[in-house]
XYZ file of C-alpha atoms in Angstrom:
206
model
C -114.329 84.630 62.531
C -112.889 87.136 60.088
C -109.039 87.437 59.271
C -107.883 90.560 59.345
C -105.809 92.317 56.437
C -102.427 93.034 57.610
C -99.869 94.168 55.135
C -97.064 96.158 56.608
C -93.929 97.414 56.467
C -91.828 97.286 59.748
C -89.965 100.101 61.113
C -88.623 98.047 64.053
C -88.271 94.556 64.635
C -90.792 92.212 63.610
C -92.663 90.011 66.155
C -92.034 86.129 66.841
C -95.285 84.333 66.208
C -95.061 83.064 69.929
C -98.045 84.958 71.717
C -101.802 83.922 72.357
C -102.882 87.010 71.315
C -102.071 90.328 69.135
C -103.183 93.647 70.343
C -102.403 96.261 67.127
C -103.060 99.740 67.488
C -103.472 101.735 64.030
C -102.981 104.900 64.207
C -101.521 108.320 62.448
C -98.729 110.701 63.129
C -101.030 113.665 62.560
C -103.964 112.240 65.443
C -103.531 113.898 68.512
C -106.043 111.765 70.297
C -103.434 108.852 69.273
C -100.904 110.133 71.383
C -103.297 111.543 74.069
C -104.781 107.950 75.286
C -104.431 105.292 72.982
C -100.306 105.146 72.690
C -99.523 105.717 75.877
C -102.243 102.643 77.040
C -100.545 100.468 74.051
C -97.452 100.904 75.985
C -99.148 99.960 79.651
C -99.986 97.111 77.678
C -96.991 95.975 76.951
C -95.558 96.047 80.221
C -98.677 94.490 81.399
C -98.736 90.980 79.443
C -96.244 88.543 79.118
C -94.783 88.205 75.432
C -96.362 84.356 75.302
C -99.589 85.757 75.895
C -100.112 89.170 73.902
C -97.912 91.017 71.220
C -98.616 95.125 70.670
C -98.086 96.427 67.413
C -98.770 99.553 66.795
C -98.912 100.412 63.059
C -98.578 104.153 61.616
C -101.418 104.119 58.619
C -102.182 107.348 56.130
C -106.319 107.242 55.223
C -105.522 111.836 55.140
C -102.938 114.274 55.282
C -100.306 112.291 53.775
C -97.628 114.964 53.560
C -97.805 114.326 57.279
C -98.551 110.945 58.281
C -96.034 109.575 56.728
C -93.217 106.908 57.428
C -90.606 109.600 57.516
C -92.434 111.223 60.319
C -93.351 107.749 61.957
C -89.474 107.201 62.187
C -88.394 110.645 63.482
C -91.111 109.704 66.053
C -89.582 106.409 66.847
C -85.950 108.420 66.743
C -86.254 111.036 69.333
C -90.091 111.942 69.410
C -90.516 114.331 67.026
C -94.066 115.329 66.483
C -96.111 116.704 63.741
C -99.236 118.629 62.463
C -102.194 118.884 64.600
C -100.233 116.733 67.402
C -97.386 119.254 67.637
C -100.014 121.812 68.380
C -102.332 120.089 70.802
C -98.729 119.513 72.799
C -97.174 123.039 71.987
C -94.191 121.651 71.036
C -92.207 119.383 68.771
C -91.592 116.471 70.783
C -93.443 114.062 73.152
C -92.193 111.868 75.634
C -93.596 108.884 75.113
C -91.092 105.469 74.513
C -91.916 103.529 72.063
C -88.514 101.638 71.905
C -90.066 98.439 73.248
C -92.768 97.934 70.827
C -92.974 96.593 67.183
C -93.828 98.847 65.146
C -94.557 99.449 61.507
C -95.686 101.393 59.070
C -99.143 100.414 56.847
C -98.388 99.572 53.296
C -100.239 102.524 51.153
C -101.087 101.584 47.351
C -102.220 103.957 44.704
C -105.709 102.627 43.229
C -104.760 103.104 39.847
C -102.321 100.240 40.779
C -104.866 97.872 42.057
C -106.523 95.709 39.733
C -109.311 94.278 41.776
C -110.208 97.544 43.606
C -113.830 97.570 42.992
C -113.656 94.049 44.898
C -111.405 95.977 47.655
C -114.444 98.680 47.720
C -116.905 96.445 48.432
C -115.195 94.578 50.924
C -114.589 97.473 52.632
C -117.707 98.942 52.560
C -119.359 96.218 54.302
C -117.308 96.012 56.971
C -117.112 99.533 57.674
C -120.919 99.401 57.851
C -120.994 96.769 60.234
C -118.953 98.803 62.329
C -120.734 101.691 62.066
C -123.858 99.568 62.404
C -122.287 98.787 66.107
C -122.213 102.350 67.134
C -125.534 103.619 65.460
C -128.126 102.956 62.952
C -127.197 103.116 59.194
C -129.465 102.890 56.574
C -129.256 100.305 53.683
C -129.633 103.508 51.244
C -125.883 104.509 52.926
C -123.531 101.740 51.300
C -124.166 103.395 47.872
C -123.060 106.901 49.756
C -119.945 104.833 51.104
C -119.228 102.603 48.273
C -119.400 106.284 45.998
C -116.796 107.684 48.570
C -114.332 105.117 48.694
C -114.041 105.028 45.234
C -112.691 109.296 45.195
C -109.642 107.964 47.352
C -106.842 108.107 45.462
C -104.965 105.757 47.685
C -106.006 102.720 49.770
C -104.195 102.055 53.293
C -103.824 98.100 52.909
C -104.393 97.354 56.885
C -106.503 100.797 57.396
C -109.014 100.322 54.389
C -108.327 96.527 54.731
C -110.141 96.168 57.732
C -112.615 99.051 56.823
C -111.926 100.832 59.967
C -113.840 104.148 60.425
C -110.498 106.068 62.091
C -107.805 106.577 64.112
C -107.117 105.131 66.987
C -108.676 101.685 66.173
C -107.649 98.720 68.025
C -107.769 95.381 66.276
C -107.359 91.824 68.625
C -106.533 89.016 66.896
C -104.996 84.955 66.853
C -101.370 85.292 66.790
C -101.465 82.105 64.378
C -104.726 82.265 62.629
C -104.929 85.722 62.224
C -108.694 85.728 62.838
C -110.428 88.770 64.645
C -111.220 88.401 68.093
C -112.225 92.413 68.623
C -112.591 95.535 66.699
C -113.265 98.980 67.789
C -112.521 102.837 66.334
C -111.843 105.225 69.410
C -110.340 105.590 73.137
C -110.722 102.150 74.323
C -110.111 102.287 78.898
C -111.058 98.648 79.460
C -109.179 96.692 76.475
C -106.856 94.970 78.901
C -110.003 93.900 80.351
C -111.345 92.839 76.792
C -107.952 91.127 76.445
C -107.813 89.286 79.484
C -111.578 87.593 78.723
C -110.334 86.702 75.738
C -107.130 85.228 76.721
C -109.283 83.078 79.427
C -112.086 81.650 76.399
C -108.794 80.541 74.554
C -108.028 78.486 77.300
């Protein structure tokens, strides 16, 4: 099994290595769909597992719009709910309701590739997995990594756990060993049964 790439900074408390599982939830400020489904069922979540069996994380990334989705807006959201961008106007207004005071949650570590030394090895890695997602939901043909490969390298910034994991979007939920860190589920998108996905996974760890 893969390990995932998790480099974050933490807006609230961080998380005791003490669970079975992680359940993380990336996602942006500026994603209405985010707030829609795929916050509110982080949040069921967490009222729905004990802490010695799963651990939600949701982590605020930046792949676009970064005058938005940034960790300034991730804390006024934390704060008192403030929303932004494209979320403020699917809503109509400026603040949401949801409570996110009882889950650990951080913000994604965003480099600047002229920083990154090995960033042609960070492309690659990247492109493959993000293929083999894709690959999941559709075909893909082998001509299409040079297409990808030739796009990743216009970013001008690379999201360390978004890009890390070569996820296609937001909302992506990642499942993984607490301890080892290795992958036990990916998927980009609304995601209804993933406290059924973690429960089966929970029981083959027993």
């Amino acid at each position: 099994m893969p390990r995932i790439a998790f480099d974050v900074e933490w807006l609230s408390e961080e998380p005791r290595v003490e669970s079975k599982l992680t359940c993380m939830l990336v996602f942006q400020v500026n994603c209405p769909g985010c707030f829609q489904h795929a916050l509110p069922r982080l949040i069921d979540l967490r009222k729905e597992f004990e802490a010695t069996e799963v651990t939600t994380i949701a982590v605020a990334t930046a792949f676009e719009d970064h005058d938005l989705n940034t960790k300034a807006n991730t804390l006024a959201l934390m704060t008192n709910g403030t929303i932004v961008g494209e979320t403020a106007k699917f809503y109509g207004r400026s603040r949401c309701d949801l409570d996110l005071k009882d889950l650990h949650v951080a913000f994604d570590v965003i480099r600047r590739v002229s920083d990154i030394d090995d960033y042609d090895d960070l492309v690659e890695a990247q492109a493959t997995k993000m293929i083999a997602a894709i690959r999941q939901r559709s075909h893909l043909p082998d001509e299409a990594r040079g297409q990808i490969v030739a796009s990743l390298r216009q970013k001008p910034t690379f999201a360390s756990t978004f890009d890390g994991n070569g996820l296609l979007g937001t909302p992506s939920w990642l499942v993984f060993d607490s301890r080892s860190k290795e992958l036990r589920f990916s998927t980009f998108g609304d995601v209804a049964d993933v406290d059924g996905i973690i429960r089966d996974l929970l029981a083959a760890a027993t």
